[in-house]
Short mmCIF file of N, CA, C and O in Angstrom, two decimals:
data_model
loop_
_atom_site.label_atom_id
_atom_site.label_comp_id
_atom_site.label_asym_id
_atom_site.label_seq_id
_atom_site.Cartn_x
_atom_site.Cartn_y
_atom_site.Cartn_z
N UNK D 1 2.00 -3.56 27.55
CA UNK D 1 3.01 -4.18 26.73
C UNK D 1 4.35 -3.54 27.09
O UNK D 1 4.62 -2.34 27.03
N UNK D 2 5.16 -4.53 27.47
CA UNK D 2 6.64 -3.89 27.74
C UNK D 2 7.56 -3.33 26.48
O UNK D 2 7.64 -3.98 25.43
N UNK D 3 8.17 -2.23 26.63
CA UNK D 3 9.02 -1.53 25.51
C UNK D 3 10.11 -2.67 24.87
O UNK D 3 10.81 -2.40 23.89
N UNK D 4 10.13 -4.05 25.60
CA UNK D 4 10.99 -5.22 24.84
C UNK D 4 10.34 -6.02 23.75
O UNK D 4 10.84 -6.66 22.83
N UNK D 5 9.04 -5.81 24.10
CA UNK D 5 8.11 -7.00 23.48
C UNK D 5 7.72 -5.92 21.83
O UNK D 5 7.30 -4.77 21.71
N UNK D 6 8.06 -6.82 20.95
CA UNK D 6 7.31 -5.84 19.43
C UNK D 6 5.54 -5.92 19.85
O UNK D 6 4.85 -6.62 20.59
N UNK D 7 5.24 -4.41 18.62
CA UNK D 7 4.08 -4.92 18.87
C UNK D 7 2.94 -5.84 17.79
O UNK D 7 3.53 -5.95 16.72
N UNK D 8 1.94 -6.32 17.72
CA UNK D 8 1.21 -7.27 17.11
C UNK D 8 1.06 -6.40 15.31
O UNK D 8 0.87 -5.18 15.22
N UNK D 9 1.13 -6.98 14.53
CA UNK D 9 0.77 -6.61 13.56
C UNK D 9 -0.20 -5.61 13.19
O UNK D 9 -0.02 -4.68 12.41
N UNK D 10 -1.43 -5.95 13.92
CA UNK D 10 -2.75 -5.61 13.18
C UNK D 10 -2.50 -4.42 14.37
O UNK D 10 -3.30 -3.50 14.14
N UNK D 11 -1.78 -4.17 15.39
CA UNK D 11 -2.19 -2.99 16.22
C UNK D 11 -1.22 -1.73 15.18
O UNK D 11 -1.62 -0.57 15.32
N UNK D 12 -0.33 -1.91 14.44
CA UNK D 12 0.34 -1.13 13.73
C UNK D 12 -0.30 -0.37 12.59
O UNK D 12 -0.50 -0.93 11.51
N UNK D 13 -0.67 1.07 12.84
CA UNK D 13 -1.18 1.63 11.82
C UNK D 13 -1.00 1.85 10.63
O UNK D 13 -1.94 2.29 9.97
N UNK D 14 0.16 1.64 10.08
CA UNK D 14 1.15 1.82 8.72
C UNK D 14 0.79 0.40 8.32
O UNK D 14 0.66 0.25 7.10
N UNK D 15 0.51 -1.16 9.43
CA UNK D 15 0.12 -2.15 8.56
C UNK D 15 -1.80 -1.80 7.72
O UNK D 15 -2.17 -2.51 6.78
N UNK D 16 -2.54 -0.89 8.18
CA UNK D 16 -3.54 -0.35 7.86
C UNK D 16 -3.51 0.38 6.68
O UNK D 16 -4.44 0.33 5.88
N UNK D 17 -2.13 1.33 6.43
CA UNK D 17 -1.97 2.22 5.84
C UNK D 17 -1.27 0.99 4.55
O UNK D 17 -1.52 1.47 3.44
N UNK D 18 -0.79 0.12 4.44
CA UNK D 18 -0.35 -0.53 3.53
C UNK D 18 -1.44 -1.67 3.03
O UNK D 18 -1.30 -2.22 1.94
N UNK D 19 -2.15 -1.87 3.61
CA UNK D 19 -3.72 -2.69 3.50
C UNK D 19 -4.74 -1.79 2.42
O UNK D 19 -5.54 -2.09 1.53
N UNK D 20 -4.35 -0.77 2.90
CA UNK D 20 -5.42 0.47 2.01
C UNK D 20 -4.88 0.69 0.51
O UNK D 20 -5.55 0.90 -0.51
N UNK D 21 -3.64 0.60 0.63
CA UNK D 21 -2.78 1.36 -0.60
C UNK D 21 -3.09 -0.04 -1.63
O UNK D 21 -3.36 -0.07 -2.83
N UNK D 22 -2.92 -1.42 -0.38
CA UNK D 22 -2.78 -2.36 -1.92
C UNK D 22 -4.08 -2.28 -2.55
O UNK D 22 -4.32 -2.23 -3.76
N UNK D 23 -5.18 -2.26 -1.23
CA UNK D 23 -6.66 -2.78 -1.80
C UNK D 23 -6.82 -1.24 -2.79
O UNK D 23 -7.22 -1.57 -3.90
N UNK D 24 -6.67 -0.01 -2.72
CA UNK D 24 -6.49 1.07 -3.88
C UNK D 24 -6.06 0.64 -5.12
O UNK D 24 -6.69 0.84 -6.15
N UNK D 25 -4.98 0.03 -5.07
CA UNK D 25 -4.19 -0.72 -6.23
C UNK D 25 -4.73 -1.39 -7.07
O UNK D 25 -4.82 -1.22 -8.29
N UNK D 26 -5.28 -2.57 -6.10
CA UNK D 26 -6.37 -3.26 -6.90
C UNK D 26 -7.71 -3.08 -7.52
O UNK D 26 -8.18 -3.56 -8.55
N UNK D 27 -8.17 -2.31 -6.67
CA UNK D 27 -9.14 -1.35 -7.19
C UNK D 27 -8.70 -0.62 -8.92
O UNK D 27 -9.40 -0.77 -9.93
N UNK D 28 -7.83 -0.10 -8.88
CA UNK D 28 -7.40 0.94 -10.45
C UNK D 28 -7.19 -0.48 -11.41
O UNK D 28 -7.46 -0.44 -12.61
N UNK D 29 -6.63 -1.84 -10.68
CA UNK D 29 -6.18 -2.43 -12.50
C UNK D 29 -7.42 -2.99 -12.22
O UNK D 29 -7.44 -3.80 -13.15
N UNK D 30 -8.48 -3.15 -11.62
CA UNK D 30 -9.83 -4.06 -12.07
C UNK D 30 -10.28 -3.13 -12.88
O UNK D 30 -10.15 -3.22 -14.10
N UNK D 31 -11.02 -1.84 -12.07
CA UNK D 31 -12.42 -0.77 -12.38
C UNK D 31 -11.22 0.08 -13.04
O UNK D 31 -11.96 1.01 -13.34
N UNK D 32 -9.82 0.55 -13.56
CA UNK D 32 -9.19 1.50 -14.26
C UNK D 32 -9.56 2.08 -15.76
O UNK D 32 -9.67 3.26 -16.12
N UNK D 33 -9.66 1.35 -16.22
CA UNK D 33 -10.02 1.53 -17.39
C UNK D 33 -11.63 2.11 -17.29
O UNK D 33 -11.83 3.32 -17.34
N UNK D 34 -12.62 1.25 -17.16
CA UNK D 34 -13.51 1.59 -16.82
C UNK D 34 -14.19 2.90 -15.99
O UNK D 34 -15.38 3.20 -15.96
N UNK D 35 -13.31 3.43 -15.48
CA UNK D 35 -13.09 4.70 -14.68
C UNK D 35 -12.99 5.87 -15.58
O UNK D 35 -13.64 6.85 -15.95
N UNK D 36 -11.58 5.16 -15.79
CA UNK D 36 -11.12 6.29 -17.13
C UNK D 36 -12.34 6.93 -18.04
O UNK D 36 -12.59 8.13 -18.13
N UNK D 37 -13.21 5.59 -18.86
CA UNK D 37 -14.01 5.44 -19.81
C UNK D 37 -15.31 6.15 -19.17
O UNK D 37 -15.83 7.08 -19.79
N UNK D 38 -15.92 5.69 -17.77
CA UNK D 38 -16.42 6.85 -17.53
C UNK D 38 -16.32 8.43 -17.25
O UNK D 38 -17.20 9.29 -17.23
N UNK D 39 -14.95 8.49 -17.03
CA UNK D 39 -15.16 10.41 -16.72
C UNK D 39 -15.10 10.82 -18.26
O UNK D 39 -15.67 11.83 -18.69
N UNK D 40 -14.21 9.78 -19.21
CA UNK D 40 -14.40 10.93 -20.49
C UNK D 40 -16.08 11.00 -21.12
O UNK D 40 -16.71 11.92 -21.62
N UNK D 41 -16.36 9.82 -20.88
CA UNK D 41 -18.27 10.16 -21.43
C UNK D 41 -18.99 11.28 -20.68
O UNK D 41 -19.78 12.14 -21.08
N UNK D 42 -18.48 11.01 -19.47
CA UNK D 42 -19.01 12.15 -18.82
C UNK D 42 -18.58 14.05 -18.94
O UNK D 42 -19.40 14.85 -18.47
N UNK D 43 -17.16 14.62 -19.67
CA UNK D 43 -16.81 15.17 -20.02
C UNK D 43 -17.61 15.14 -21.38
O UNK D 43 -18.64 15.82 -21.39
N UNK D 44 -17.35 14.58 -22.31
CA UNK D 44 -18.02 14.58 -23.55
C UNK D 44 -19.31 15.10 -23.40
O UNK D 44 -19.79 15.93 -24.17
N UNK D 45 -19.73 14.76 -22.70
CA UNK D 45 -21.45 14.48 -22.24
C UNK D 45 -21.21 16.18 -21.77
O UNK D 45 -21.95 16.91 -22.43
N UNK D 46 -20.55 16.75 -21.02
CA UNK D 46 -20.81 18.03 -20.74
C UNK D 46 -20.46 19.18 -21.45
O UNK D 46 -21.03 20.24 -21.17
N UNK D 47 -19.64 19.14 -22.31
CA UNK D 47 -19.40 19.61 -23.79
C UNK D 47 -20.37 19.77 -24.25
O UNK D 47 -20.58 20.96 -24.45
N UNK D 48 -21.57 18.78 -24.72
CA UNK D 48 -22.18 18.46 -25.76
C UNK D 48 -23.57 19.66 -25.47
O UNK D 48 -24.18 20.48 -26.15
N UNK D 49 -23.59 19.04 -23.72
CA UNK D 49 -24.49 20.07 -23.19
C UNK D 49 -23.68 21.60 -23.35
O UNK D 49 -24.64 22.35 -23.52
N UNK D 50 -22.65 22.31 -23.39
CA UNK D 50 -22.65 23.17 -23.13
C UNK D 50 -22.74 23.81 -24.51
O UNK D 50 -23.07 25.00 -24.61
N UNK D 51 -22.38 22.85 -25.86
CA UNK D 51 -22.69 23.10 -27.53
C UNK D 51 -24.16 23.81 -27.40
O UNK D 51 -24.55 24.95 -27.63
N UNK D 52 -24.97 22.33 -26.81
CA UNK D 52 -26.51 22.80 -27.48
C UNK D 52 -26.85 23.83 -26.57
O UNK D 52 -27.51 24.60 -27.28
N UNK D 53 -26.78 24.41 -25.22
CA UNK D 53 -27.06 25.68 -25.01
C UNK D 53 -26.57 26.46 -25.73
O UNK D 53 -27.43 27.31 -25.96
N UNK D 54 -25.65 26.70 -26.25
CA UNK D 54 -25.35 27.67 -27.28
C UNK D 54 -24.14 28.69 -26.66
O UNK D 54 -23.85 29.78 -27.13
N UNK D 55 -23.43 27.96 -25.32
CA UNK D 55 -22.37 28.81 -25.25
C UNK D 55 -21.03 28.27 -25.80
O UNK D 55 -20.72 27.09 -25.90
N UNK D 56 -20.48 29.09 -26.04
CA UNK D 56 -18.97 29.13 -26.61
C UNK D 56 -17.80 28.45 -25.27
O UNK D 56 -17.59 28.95 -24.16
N UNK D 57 -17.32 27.44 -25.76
CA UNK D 57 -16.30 26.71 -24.82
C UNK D 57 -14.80 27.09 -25.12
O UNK D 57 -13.93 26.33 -24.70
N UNK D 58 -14.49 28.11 -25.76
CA UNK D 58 -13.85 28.18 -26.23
C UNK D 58 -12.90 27.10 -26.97
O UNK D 58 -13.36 26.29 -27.77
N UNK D 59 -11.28 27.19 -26.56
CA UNK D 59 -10.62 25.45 -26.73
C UNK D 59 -10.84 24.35 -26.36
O UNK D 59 -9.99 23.90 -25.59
N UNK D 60 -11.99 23.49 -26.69
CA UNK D 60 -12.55 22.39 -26.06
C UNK D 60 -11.39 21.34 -26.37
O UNK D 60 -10.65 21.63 -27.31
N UNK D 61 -11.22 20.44 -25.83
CA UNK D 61 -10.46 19.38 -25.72
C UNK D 61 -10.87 18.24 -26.54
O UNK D 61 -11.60 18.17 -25.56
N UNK D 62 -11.05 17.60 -27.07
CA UNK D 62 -11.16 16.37 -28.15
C UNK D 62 -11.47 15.75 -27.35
O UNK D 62 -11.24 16.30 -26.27
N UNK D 63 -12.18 14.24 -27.21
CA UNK D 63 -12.10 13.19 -26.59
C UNK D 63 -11.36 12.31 -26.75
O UNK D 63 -11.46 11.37 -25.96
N UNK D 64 -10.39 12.25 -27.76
CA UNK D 64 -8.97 11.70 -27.54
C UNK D 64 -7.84 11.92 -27.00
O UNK D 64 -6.85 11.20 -26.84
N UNK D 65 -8.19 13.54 -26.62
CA UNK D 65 -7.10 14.01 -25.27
C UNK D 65 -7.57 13.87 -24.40
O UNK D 65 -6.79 13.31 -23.63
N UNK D 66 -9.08 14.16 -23.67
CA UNK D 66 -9.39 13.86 -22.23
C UNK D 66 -9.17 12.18 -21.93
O UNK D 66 -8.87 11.83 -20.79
N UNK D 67 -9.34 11.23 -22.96
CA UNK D 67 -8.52 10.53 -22.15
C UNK D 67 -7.60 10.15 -21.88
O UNK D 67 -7.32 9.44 -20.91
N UNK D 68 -6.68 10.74 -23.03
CA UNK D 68 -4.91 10.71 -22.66
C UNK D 68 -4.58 11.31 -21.13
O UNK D 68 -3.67 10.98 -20.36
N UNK D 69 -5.48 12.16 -20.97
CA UNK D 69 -5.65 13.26 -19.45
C UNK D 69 -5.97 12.29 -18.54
O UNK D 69 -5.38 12.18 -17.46
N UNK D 70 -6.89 11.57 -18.91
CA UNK D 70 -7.64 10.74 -17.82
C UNK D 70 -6.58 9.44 -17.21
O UNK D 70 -6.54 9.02 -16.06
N UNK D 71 -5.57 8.89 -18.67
CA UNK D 71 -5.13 8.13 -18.55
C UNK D 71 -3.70 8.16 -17.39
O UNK D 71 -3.28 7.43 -16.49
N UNK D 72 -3.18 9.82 -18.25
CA UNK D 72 -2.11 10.00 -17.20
C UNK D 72 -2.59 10.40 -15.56
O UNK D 72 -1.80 10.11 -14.66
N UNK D 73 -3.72 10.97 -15.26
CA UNK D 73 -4.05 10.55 -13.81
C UNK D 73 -4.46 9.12 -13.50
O UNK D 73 -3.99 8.95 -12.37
N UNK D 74 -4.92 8.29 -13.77
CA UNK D 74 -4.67 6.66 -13.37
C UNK D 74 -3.11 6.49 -13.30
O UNK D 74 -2.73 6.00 -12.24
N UNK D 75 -2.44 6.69 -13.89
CA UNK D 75 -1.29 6.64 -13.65
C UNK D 75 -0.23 6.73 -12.75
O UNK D 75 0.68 6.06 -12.27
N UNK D 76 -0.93 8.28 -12.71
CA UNK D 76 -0.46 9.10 -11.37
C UNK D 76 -1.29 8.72 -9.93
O UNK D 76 -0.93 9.15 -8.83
N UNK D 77 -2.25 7.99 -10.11
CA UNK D 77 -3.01 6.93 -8.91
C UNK D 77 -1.60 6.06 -8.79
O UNK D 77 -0.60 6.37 -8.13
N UNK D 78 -1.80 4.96 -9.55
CA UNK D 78 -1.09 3.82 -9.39
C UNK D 78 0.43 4.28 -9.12
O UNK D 78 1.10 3.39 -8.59
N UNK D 79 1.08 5.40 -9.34
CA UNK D 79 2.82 5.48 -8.94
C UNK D 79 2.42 5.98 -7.16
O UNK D 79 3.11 5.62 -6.20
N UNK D 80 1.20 6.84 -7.04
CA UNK D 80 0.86 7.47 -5.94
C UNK D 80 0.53 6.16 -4.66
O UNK D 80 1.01 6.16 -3.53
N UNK D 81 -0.32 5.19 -5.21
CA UNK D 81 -0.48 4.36 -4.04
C UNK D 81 0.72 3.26 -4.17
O UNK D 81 0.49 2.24 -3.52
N UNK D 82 1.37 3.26 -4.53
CA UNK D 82 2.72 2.48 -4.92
C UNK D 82 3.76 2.57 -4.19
O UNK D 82 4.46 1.64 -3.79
N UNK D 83 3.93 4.10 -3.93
CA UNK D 83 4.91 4.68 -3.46
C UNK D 83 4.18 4.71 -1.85
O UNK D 83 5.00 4.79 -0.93
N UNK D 84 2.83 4.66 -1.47
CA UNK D 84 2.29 4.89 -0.02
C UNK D 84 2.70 3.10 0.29
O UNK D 84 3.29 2.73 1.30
N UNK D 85 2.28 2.29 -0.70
CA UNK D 85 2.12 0.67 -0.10
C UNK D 85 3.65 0.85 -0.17
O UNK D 85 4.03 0.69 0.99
N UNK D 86 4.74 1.12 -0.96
CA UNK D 86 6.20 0.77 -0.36
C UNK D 86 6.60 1.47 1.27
O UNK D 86 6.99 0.99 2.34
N UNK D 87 6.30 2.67 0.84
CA UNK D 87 7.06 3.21 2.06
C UNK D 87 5.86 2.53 3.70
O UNK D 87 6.29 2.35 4.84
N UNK D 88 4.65 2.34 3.31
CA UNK D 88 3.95 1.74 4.73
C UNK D 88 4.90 0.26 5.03
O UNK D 88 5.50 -0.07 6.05
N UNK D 89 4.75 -0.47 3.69
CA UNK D 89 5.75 -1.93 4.29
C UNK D 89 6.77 -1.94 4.81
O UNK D 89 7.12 -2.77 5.64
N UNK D 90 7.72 -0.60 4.23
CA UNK D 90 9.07 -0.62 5.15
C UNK D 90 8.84 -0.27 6.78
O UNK D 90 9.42 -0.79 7.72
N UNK D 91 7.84 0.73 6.81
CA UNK D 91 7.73 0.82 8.29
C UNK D 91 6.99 -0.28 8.93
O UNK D 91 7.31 -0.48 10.10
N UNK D 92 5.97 -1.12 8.40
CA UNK D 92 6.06 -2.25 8.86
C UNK D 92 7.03 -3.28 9.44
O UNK D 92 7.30 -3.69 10.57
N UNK D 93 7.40 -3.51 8.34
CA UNK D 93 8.97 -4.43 8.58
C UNK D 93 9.67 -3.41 9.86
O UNK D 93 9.90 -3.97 10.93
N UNK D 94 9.90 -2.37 9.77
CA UNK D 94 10.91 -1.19 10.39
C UNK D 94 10.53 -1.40 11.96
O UNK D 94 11.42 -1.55 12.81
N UNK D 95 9.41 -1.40 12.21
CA UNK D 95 8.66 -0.93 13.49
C UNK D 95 7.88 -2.37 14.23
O UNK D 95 7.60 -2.39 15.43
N UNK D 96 7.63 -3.39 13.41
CA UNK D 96 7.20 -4.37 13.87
C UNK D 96 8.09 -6.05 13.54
O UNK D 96 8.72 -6.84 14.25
N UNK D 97 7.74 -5.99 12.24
CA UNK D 97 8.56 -7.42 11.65
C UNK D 97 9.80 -7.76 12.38
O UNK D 97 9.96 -8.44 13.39
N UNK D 98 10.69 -7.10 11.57
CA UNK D 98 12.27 -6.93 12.34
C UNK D 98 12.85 -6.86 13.51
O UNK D 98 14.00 -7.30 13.64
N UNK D 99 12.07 -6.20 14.73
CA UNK D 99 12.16 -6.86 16.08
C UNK D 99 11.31 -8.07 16.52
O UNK D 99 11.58 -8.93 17.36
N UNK D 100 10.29 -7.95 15.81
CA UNK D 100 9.41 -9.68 16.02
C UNK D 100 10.41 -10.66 15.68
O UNK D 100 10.57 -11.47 16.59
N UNK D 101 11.24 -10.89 14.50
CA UNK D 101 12.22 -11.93 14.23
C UNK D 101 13.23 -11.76 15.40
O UNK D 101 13.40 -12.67 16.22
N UNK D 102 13.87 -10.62 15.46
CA UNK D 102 15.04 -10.36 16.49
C UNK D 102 14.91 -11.23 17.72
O UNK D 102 15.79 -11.95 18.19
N UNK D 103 13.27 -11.01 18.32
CA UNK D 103 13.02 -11.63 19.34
C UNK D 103 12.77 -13.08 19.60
O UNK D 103 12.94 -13.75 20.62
N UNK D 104 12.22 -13.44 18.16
CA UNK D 104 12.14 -14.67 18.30
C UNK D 104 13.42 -15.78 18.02
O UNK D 104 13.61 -16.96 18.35
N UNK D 105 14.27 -14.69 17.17
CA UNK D 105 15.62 -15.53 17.41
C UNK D 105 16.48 -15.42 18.45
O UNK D 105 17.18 -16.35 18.84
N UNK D 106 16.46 -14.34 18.90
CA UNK D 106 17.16 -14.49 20.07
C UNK D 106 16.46 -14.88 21.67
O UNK D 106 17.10 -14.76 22.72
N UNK D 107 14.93 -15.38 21.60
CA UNK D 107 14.23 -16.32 22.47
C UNK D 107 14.94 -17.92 21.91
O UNK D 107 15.32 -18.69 22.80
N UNK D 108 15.07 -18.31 20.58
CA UNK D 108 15.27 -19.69 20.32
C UNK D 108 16.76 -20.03 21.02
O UNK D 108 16.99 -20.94 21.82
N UNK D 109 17.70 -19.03 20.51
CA UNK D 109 19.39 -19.03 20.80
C UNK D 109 19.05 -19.02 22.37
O UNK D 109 20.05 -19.32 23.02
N UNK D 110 18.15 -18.81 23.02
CA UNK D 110 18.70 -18.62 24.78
C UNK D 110 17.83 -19.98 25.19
O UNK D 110 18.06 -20.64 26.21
N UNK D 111 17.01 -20.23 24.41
CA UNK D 111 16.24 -22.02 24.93
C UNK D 111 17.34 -22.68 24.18
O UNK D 111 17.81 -23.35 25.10
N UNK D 112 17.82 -22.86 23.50
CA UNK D 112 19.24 -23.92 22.56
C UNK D 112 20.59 -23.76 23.90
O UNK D 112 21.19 -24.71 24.38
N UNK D 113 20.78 -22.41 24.23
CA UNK D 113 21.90 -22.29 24.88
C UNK D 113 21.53 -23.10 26.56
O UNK D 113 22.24 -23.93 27.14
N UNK D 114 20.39 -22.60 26.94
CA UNK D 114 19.78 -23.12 28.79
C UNK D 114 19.75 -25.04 28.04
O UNK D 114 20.12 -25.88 28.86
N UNK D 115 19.46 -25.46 27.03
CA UNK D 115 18.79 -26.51 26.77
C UNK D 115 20.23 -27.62 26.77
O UNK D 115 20.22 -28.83 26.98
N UNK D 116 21.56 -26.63 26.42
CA UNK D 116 22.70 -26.81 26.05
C UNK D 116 23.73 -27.27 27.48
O UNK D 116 24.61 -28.10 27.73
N UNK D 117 23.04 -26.20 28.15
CA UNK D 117 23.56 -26.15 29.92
C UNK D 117 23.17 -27.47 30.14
O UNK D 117 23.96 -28.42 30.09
N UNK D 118 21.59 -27.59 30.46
CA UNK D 118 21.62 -28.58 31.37
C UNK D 118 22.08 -29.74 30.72
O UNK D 118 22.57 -30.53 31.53
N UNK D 119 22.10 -30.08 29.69
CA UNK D 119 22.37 -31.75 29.05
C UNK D 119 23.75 -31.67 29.37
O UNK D 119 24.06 -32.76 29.83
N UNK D 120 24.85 -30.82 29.34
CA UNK D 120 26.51 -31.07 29.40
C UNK D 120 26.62 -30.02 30.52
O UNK D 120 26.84 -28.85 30.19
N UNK D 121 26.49 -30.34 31.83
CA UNK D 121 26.93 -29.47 32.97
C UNK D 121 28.31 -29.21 32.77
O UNK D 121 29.05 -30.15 32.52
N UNK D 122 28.98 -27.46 32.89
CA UNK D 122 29.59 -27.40 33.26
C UNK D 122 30.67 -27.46 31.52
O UNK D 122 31.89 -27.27 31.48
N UNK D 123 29.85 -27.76 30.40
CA UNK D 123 30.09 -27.80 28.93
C UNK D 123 31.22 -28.87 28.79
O UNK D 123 32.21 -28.76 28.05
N UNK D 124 30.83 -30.28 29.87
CA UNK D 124 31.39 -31.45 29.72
C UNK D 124 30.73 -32.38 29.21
O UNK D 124 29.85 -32.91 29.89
N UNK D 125 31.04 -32.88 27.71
CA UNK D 125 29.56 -34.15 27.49
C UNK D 125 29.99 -35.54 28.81
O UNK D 125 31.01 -35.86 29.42
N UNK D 126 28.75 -35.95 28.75
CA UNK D 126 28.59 -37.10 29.94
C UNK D 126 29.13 -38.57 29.05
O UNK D 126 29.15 -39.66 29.62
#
């Protein structure tokens, strides 16, 4: 591939890296909640075990804070792959898109201009 020619979409790794971030994305608002709802049962659930052995947890956490906890890491998912799917699209656009258009407009402007030549030789209409 010559250093004039952009290169293909799918060969661009950042278009991979922005493929991942959305399908992540989508992933947290389907299964998010549900996520959430499982780690706090599962916290609860290990509490409960560590009650009936009979050791001391000291400041245990409520289960209305682990999932305020739980909630602000989903959170911190979704600003996290947010910020990976923006900044991958700009280098998309940056590294591929934006000279793909460049080229293809300035391939159309030089077939309009040769297309321009031959019909008015000399840029005299006949």
């Amino acid at each position: 591939m010559s250093p004039s020619t952009p290169p293909h979409l799918v060969h661009s790794p950042w278009f991979w890296v922005h493929l991942f971030a959305i399908f992540c994305l989508a992933v947290l608002m389907v299964r998010g909640d549900k996520i959430v709802a499982l780690r706090s049962q599962r916290a609860a659930n290990a509490q409960m075990r560590a009650r009936v052995a009979g050791r001391t947890t000291g400041e245990a956490a409520t289960t209305g804070e682990l999932d305020e906890r739980e909630r602000l890491w989903l959170i911190g998912g979704y600003g996290f792959f947010t910020a990976i799917a923006i900044v991958s699209w700009w280098q998309v656009w940056r590294r591929v898109l934006r000279p793909k258009l460049r080229a293809d407009v300035s391939a159309s402007r030089s077939e309009s201009s040769s297309s321009a030549s031959r019909e008015h030789p000399a840029g005299k209409p006949s």
